[in-house]
Short mmCIF file of C-alpha atoms and ligand atoms in Angstrom, two decimals:
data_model
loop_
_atom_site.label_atom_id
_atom_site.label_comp_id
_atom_site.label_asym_id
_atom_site.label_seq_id
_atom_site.Cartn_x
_atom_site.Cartn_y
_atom_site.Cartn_z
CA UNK N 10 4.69 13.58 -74.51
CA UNK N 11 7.11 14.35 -71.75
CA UNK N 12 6.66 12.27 -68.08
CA UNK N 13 6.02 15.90 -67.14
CA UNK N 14 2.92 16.28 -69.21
CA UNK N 15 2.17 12.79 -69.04
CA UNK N 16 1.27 12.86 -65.28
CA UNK N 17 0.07 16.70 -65.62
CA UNK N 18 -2.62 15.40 -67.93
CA UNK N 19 -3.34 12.47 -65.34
CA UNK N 20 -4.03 14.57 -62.68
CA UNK N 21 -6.18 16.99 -64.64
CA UNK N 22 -8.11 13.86 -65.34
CA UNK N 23 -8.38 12.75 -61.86
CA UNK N 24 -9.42 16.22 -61.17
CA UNK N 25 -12.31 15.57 -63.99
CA UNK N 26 -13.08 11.85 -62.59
CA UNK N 27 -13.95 13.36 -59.14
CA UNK N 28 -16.03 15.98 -60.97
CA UNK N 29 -17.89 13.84 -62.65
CA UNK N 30 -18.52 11.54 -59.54
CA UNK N 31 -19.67 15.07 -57.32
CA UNK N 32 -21.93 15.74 -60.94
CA UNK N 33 -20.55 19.16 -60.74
CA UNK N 34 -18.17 18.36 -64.27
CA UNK N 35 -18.67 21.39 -67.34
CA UNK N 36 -19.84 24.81 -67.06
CA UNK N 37 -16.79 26.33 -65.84
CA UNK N 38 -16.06 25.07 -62.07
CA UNK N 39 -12.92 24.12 -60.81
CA UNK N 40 -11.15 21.69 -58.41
CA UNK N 41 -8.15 22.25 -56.58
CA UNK N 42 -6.29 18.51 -55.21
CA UNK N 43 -4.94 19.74 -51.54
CA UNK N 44 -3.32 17.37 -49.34
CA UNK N 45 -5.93 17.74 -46.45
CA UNK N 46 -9.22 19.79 -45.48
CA UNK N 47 -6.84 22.02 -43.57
CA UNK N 48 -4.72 22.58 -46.63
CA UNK N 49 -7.91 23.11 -48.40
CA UNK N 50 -8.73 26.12 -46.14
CA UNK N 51 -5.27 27.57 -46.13
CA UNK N 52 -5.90 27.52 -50.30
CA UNK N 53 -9.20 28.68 -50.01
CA UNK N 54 -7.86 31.96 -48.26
CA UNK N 55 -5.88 32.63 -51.19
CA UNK N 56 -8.19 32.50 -53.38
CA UNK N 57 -10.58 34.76 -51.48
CA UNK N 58 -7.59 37.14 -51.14
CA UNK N 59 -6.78 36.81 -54.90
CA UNK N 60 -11.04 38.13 -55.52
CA UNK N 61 -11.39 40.40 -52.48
CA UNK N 62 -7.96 42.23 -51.51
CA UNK N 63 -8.15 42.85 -47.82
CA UNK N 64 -7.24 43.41 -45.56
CA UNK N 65 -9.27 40.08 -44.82
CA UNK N 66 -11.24 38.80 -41.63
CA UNK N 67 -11.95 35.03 -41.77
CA UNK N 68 -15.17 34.08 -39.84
CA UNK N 69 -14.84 30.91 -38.87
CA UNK N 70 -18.53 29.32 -37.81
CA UNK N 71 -18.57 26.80 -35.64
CA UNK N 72 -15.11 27.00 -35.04
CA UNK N 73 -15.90 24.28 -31.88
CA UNK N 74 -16.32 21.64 -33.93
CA UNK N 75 -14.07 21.76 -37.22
CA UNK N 76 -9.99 20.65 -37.81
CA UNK N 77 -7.55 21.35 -34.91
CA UNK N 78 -5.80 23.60 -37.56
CA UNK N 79 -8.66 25.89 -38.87
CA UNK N 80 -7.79 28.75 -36.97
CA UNK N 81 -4.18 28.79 -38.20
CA UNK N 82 -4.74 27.86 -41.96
CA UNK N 83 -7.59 30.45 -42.17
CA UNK N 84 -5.52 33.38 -41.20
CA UNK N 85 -2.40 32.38 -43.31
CA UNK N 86 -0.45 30.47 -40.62
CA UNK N 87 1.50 27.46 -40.84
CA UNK N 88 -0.59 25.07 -39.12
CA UNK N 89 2.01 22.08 -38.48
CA UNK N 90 5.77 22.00 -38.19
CA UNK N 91 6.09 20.83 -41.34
CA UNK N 92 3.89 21.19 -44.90
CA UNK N 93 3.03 18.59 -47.07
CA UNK N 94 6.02 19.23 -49.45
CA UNK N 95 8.27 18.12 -46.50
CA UNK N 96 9.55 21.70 -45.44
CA UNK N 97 9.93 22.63 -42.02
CA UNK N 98 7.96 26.00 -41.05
CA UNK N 99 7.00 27.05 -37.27
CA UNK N 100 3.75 26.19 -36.50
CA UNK N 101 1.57 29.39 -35.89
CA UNK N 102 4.14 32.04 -37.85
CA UNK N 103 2.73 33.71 -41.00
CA UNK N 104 2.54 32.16 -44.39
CA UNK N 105 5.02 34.08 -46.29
CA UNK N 106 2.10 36.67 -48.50
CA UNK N 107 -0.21 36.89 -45.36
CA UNK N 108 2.00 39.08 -42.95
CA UNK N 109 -0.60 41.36 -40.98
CA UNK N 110 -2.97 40.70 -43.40
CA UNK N 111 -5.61 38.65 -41.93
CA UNK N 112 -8.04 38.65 -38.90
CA UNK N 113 -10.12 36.00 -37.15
CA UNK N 114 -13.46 35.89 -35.66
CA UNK N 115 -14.69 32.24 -33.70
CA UNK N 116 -18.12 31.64 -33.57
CA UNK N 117 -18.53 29.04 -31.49
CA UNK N 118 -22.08 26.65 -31.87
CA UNK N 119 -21.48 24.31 -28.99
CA UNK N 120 -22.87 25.43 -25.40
CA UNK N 121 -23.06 23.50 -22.41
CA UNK N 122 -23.32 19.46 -22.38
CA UNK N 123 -22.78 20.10 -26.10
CA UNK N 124 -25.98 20.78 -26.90
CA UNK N 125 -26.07 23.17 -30.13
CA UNK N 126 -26.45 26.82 -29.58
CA UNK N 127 -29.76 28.33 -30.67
CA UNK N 128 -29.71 29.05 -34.61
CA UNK N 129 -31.00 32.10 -34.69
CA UNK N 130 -28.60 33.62 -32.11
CA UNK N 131 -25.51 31.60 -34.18
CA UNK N 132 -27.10 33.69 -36.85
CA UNK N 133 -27.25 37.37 -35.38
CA UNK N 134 -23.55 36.99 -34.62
CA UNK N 135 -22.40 35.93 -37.32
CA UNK N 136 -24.58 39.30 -39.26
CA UNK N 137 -22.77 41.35 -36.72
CA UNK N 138 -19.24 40.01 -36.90
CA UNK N 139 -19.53 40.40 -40.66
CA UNK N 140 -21.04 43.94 -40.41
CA UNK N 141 -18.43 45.42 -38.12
CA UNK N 142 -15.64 43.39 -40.11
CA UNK N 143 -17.27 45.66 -43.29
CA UNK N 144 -17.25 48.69 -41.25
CA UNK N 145 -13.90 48.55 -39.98
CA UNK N 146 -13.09 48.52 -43.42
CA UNK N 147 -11.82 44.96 -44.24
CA UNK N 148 -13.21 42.50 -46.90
CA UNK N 149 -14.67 38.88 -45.12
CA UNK N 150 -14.24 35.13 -45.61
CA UNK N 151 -17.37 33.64 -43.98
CA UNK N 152 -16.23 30.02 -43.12
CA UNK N 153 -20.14 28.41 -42.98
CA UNK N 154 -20.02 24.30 -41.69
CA UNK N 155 -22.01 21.97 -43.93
CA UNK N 156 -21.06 19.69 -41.63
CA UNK N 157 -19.39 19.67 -38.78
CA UNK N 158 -17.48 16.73 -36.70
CA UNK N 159 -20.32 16.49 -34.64
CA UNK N 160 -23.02 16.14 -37.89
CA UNK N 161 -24.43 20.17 -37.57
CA UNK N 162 -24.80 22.66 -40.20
CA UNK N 163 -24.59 26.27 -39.62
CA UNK N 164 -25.22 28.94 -40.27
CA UNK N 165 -29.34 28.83 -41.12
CA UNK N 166 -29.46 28.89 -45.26
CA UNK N 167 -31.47 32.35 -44.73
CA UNK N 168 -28.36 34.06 -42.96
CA UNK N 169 -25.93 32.92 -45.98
CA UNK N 170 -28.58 34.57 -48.02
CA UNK N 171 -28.73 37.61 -45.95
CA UNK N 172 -24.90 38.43 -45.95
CA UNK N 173 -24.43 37.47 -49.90
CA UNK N 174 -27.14 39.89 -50.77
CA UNK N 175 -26.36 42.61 -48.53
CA UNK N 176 -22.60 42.96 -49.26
CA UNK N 177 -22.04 40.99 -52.39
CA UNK N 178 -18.35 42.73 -53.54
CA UNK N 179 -17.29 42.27 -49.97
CA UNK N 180 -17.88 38.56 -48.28
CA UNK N 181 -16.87 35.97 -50.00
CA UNK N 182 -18.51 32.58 -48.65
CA UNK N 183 -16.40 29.32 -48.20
CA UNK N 184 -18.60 26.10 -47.12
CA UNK N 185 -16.55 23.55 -44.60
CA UNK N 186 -18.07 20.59 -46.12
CA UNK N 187 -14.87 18.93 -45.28
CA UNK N 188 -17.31 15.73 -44.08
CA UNK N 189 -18.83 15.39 -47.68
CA UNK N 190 -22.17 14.65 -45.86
CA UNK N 191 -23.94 16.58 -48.25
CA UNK N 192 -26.05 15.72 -51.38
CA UNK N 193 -24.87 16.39 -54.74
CA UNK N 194 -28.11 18.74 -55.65
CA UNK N 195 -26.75 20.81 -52.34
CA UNK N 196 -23.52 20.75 -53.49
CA UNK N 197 -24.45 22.29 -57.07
CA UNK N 198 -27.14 24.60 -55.37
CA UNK N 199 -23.68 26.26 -53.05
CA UNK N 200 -21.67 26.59 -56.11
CA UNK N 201 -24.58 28.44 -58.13
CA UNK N 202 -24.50 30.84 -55.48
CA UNK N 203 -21.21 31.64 -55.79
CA UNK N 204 -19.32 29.51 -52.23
CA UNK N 205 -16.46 28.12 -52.65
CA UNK N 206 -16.61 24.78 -51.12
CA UNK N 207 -14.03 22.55 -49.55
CA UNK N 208 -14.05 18.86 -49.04
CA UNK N 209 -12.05 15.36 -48.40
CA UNK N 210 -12.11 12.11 -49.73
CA UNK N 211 -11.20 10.65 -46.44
CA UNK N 212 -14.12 11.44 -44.58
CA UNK N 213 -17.62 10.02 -45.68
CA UNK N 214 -16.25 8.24 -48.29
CA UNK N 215 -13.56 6.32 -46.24
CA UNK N 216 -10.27 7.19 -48.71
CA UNK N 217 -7.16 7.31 -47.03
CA UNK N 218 -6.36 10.84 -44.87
CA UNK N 219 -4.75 13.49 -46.37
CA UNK N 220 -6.67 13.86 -49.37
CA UNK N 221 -8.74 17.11 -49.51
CA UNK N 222 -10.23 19.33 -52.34
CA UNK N 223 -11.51 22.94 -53.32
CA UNK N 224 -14.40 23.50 -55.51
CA UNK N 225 -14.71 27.03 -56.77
CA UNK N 226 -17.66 27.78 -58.61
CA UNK N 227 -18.12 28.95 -62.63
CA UNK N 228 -18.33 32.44 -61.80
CA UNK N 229 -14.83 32.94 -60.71
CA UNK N 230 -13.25 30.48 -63.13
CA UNK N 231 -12.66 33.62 -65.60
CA UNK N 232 -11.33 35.82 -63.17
CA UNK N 233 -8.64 33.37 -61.70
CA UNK N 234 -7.83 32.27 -65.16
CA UNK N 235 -5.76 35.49 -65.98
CA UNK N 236 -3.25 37.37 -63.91
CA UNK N 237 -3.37 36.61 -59.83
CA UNK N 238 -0.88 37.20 -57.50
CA UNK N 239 -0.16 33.68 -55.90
CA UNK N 240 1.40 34.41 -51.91
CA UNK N 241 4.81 33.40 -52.25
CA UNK N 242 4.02 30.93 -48.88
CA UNK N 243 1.79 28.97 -51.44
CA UNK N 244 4.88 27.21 -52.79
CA UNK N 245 5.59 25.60 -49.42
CA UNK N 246 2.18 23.97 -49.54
CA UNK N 247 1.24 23.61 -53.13
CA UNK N 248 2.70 22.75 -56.96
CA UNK N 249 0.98 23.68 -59.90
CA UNK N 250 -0.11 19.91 -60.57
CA UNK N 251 -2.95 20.67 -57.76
CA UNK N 252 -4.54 23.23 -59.96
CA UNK N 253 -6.71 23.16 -62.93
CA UNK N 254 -4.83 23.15 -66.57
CA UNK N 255 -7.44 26.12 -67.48
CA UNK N 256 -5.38 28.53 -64.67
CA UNK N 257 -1.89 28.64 -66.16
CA UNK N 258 -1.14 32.14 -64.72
CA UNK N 259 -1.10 30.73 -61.39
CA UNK N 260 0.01 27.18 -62.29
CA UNK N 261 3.24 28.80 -63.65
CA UNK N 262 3.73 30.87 -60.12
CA UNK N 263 4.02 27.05 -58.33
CA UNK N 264 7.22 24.99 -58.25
CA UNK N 265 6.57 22.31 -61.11
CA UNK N 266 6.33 19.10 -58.89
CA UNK N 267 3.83 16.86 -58.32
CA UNK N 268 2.62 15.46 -55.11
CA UNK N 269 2.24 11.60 -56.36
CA UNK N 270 1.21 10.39 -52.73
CA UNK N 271 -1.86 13.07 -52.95
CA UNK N 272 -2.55 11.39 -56.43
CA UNK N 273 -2.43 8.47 -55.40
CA UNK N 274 -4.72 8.70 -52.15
CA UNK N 275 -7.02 10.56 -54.53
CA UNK N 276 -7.40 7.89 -56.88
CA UNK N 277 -8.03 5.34 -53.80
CA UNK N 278 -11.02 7.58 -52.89
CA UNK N 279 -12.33 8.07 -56.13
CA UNK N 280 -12.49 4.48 -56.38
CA UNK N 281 -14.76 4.40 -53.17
CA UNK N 282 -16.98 7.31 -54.79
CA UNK N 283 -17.75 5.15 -57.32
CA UNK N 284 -18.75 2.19 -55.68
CA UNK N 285 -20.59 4.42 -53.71
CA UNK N 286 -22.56 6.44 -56.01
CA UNK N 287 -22.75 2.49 -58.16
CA UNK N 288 -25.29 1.83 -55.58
CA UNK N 289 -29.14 2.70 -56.43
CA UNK N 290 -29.68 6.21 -54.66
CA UNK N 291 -33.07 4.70 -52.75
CA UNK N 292 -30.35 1.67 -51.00
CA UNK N 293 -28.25 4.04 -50.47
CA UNK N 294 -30.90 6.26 -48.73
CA UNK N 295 -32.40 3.30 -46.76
CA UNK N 296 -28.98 2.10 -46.36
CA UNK N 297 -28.05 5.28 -44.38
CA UNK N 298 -31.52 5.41 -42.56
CA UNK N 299 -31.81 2.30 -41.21
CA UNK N 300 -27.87 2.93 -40.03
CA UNK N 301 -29.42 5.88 -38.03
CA UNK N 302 -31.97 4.17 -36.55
CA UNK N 303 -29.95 1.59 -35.19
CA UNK N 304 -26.73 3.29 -33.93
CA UNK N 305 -28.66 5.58 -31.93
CA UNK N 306 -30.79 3.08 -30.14
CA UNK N 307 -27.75 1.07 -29.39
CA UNK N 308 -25.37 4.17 -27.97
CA UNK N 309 -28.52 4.79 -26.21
CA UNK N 310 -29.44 1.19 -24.87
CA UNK N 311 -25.57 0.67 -23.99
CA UNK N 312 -25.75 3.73 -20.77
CA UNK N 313 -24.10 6.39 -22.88
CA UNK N 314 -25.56 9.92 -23.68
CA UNK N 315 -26.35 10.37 -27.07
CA UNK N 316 -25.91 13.96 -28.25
CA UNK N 317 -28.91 15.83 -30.25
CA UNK N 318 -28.02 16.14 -33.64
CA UNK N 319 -30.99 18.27 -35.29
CA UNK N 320 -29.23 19.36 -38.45
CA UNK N 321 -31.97 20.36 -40.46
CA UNK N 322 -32.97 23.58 -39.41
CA UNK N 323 -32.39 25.13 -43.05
CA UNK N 324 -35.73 25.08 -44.55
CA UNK N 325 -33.87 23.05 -47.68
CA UNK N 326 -34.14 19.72 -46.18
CA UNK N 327 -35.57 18.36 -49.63
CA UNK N 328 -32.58 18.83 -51.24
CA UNK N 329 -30.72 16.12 -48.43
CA UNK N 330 -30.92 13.58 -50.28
CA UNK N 331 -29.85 10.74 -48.99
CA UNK N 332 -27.93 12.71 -46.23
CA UNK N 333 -31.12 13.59 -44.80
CA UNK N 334 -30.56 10.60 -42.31
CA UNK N 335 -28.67 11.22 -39.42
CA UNK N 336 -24.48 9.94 -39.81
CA UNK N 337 -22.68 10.27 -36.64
CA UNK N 338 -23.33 9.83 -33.60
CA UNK N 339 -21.45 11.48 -31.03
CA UNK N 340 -22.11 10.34 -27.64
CA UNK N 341 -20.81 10.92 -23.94
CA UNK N 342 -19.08 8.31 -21.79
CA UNK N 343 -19.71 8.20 -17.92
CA UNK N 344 -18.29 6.82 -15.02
CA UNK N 345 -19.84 6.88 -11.63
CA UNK N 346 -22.35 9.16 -13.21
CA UNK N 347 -20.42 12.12 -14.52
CA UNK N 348 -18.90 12.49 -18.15
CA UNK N 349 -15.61 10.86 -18.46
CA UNK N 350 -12.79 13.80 -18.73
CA UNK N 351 -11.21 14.35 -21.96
CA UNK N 352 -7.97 12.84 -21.45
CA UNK N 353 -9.58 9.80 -20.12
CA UNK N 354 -12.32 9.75 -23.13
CA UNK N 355 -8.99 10.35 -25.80
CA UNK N 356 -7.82 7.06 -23.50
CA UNK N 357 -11.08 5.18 -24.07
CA UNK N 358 -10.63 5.79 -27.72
CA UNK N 359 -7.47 4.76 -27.91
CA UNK N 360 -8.43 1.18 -26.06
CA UNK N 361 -11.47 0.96 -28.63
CA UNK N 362 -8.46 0.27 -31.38
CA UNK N 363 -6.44 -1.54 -29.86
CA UNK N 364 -6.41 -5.44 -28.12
CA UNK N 365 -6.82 -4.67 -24.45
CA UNK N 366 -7.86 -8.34 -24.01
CA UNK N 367 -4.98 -8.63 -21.57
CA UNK N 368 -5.86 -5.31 -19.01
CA UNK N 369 -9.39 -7.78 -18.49
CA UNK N 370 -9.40 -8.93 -14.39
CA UNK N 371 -8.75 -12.73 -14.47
CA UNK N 372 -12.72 -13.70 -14.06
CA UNK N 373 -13.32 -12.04 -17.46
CA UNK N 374 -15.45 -14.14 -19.98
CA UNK N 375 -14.36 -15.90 -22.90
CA UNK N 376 -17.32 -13.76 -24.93
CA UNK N 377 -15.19 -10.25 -23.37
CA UNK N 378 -11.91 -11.16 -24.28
CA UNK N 379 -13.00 -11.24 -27.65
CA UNK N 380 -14.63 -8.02 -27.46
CA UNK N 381 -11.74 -6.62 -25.93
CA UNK N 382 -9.53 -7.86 -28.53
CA UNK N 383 -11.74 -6.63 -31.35
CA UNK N 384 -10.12 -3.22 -33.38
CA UNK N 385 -13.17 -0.71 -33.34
CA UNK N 386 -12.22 2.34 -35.02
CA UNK N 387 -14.42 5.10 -34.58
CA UNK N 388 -13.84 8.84 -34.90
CA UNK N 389 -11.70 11.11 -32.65
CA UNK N 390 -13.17 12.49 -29.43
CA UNK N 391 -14.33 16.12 -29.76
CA UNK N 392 -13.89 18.28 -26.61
CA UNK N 393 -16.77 19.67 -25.48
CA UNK N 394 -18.27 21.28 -21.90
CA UNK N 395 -20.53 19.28 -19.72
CA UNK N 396 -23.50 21.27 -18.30
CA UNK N 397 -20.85 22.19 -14.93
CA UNK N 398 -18.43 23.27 -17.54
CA UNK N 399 -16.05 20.27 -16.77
CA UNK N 400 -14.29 19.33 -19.91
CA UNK N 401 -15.37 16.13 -21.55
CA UNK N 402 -14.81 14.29 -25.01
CA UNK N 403 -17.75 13.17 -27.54
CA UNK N 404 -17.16 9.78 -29.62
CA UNK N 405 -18.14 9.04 -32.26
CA UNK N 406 -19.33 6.89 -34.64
CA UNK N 407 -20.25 7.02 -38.37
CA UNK N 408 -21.90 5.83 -40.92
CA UNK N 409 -19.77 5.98 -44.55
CA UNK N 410 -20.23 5.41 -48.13
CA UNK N 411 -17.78 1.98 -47.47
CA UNK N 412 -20.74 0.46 -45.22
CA UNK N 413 -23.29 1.52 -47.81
CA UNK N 414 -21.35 0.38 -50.47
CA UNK N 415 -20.01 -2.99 -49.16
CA UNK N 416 -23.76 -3.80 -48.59
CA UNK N 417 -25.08 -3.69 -51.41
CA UNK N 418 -25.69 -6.77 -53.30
CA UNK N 419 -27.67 -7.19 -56.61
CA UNK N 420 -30.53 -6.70 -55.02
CA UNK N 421 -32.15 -4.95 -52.32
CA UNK N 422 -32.90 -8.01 -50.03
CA UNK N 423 -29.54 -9.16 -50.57
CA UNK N 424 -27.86 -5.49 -49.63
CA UNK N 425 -30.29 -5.84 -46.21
CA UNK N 426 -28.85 -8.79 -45.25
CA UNK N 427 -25.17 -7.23 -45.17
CA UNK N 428 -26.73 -4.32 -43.88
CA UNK N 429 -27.62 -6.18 -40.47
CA UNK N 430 -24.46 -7.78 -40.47
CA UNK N 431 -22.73 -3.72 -40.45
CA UNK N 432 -24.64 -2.94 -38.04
CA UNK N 433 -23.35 -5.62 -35.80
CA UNK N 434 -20.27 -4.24 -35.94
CA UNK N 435 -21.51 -1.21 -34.01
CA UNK N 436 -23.47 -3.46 -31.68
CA UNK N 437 -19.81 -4.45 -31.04
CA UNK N 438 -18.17 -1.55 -30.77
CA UNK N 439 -20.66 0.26 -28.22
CA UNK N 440 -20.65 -3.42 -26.16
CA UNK N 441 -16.60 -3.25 -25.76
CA UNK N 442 -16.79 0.44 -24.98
CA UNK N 443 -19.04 -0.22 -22.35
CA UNK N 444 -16.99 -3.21 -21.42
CA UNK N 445 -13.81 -0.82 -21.06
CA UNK N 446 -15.69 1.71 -19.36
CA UNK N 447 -16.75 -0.24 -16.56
CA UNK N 448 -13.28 -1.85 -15.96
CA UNK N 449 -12.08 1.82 -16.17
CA UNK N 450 -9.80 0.18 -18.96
CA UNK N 451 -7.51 3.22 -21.36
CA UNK N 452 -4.55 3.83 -23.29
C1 PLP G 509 -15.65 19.83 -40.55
C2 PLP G 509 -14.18 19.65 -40.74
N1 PLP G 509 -13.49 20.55 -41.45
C3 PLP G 509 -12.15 20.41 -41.66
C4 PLP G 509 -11.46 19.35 -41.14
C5 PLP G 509 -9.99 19.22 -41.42
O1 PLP G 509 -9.76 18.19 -42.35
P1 PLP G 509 -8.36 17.42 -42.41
O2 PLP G 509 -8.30 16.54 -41.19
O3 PLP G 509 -8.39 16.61 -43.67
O4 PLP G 509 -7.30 18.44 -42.41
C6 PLP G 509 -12.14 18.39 -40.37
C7 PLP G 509 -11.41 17.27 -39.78
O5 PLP G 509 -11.96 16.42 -39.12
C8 PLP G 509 -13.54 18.53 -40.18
O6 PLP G 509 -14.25 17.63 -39.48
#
């Protein structure tokens, strides 16, 4: 065997390893290795384009609280100055294939204070963007959230429904699950019905960034198996390693090349999956419960403003799983009673990773240097309105399969211990962001 084939047939098994972790290995579905979530949706698009034809309109839901690059990758534009193959492109010009071909809809979820918009009016627009879309002639790429940045899902289950069996030759559904914060039995039940769905190993499950995936479900494997016409842009993003042995027509339209970093950041993720899903389902359940329970009441007890999260509005909860706890927390910061702005909540977070022991005023305590000192990473803010419609930022901070995973022991008992001792940590972190709040302390 050539080193070609060698590391083709590695990466088709990688492909299989992280099939077999998500349990959705045999009957025909497909994964597609992508460099990011963003990449994902820029791949996802061609697919969609490859069953549909267009002209296209991407719906993006909740288009608030997803990647900074959505709305560029989803309509065929270069997202970045440069692709994950190293080529320079401008940022915002058409992927070479998707010249006039594709048009956006935003549906945003977030309204003021960034409190979630009501469901059933998220709903009824996104029926009516999708119907005039259909009557205008063009074929649609519903981009639904399962879950967002700030832990929502939308649209409601029923609307997904709705739209697939209302114009079934002419939407073609793509769930943002980006977060993998969703159970494997939801997982499976999305690709029965025919989504495509994206995700990342980087997210929940704590791999390094840059390693994203597409799932496409059994009944298109046939169909993208024989002859499709691969956008010639693709080949500035993707090589036919990424994609599944089974589809050699459009394996053979990529450059042969392998992205070994993508490998490589895969297999690092994988091996988090499996310590992960290692752990009995009902610790990792009460792992991610008791996680919940005591992040919020300590964002709360620390001054800051906890957002609502109220996720499970689908009528499916049952299928949760595990994920049927609550795993970020985004909360506000204030100072002098209103919401910090952005730029100085993108500061705050900033300070939170760094050792700003040294901005303390001379009288600080031995117990706050430390704090100050400490690293506490925690997710990016997310800009969101306050109830004046000043612009603010929500933190946030996680629970991820590393926590559950590092706590277990060999025994329950023994897991709860470690537990506790995670959950410090966020004690921690929520103390020194307080701590650089009041000392109006940022990077
Ligand atoms: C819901 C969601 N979708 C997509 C993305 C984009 O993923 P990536 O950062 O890997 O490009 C993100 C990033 O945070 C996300 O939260």
């Amino acid at each position: 065997m050539t080193d070609e084939n060698a590391l083709a047939q590695r990466i088709e098994a990688t492909r299989n390893e992280l099939a077999t972790h998500l349990a959705v290995s045999g009957a025909g579905t497909q994964i597609v290795l992508c460099p990011s979530g963003t990449d994902a949706q820029l791949r996802a698009l061609c697919i969609v384009r490859a069953l549909l034809g267009g002209p296209l309109t991407s719906i993006v839901v909740a288009s608030d609280e997803t990647g900074s690059g959505t709305a560029l990758a989803i309509t065929g534009r270069h997202f970045n100055t440069q692709t994950a193959s190293g080529q320079t492109v401008g940022k915002g010009e058409p992927v070479p294939g998707f010249e006039k071909w594709v048009s956006r809809v935003d549906v945003a979820t977030l309204g003021p204070g960034g409190r979630k918009r009501d469901v059933a009016a998220i709903d009824h627009e996104v029926i009516d963007a999708t119907a005039t879309a259909i009557r205008d002639g063009r074929k649609v790429l519903l981009l639904s959230m399962d879950c967002s940045k700030l832990g929502h899902r939308y649209p409601s289950e029923a609307c997904l429904r709705t739209i697939a069996e209302r114009w079934p030759s002419a939407v073609q559904i793509v769930v943002d699950a980006c977060q993998l914060r969703l159970s494997r039995e939801r997982l499976a039940r999305y690709l029965a019905s025919g989504a495509i769905v994206l995700i990342t190993g980087s997210k929940f499950f704590t791999g390094p960034p840059f390693s994203g995936a597409m799932i496409v479900p059994p009944s298109f494997s046939v169909a993208l198996s024989g002859s499709v016409n691969v956008p010639p842009g693709l080949s500035l993003y993707s090589n036919r390693n990424d994609w599944p042995m089974q589809w050699a027509n459009m394996r053979g339209q990529l450059p042969n090349e392998c992205n070994i970093g993508q490998w490589l950041r895969w297999e690092a993720a994988l091996a988090e999956m499996g310590a992960y899903f290692a752990v009995p389902q009902e610790f990792r359940a009460y792992a991610l419960d008791h996680f919940g329970r005591r992040c919020g009441r300590l964002v709360d007890d620390n001054g800051f403003e906890l957002l609502e999260a109220d996720l499970h509005d689908t009528g499916n909860a049952n299928d949760d799983s595990e994920f049927a706890a609550r795993t970020i927390f985004p909360f506000v910061a204030r100072y002098g009673g209103h919401p910090l702005p952005l730029s100085a909540a993108i500061g705050l977070y900033r300070a939170l990773n760094c050792d700003v022991s040294g901005r303390l005023p001379p009288g600080a305590s031995a117990e706050e240097k430390a704090l100050a000192a400490m690293p506490c990473h925690i997710g990016q803010p997310v800009a969101i309105r306050t109830q004046h419609g000043a612009e603010t930022g929500a933190l946030r901070i996680s629970a991820d399969a590393r926590f559950v995973s590092r706590s277990w022991g060999r025994s329950h008992e023994d897991g709860c211990g470690r537990l506790n001792s995670g959950c410090e940590h966020v004690w921690q972190i929520v103390r020194k962001a307080s701590l650089l709040v009041h000392h109006q302390i940022s990077l």
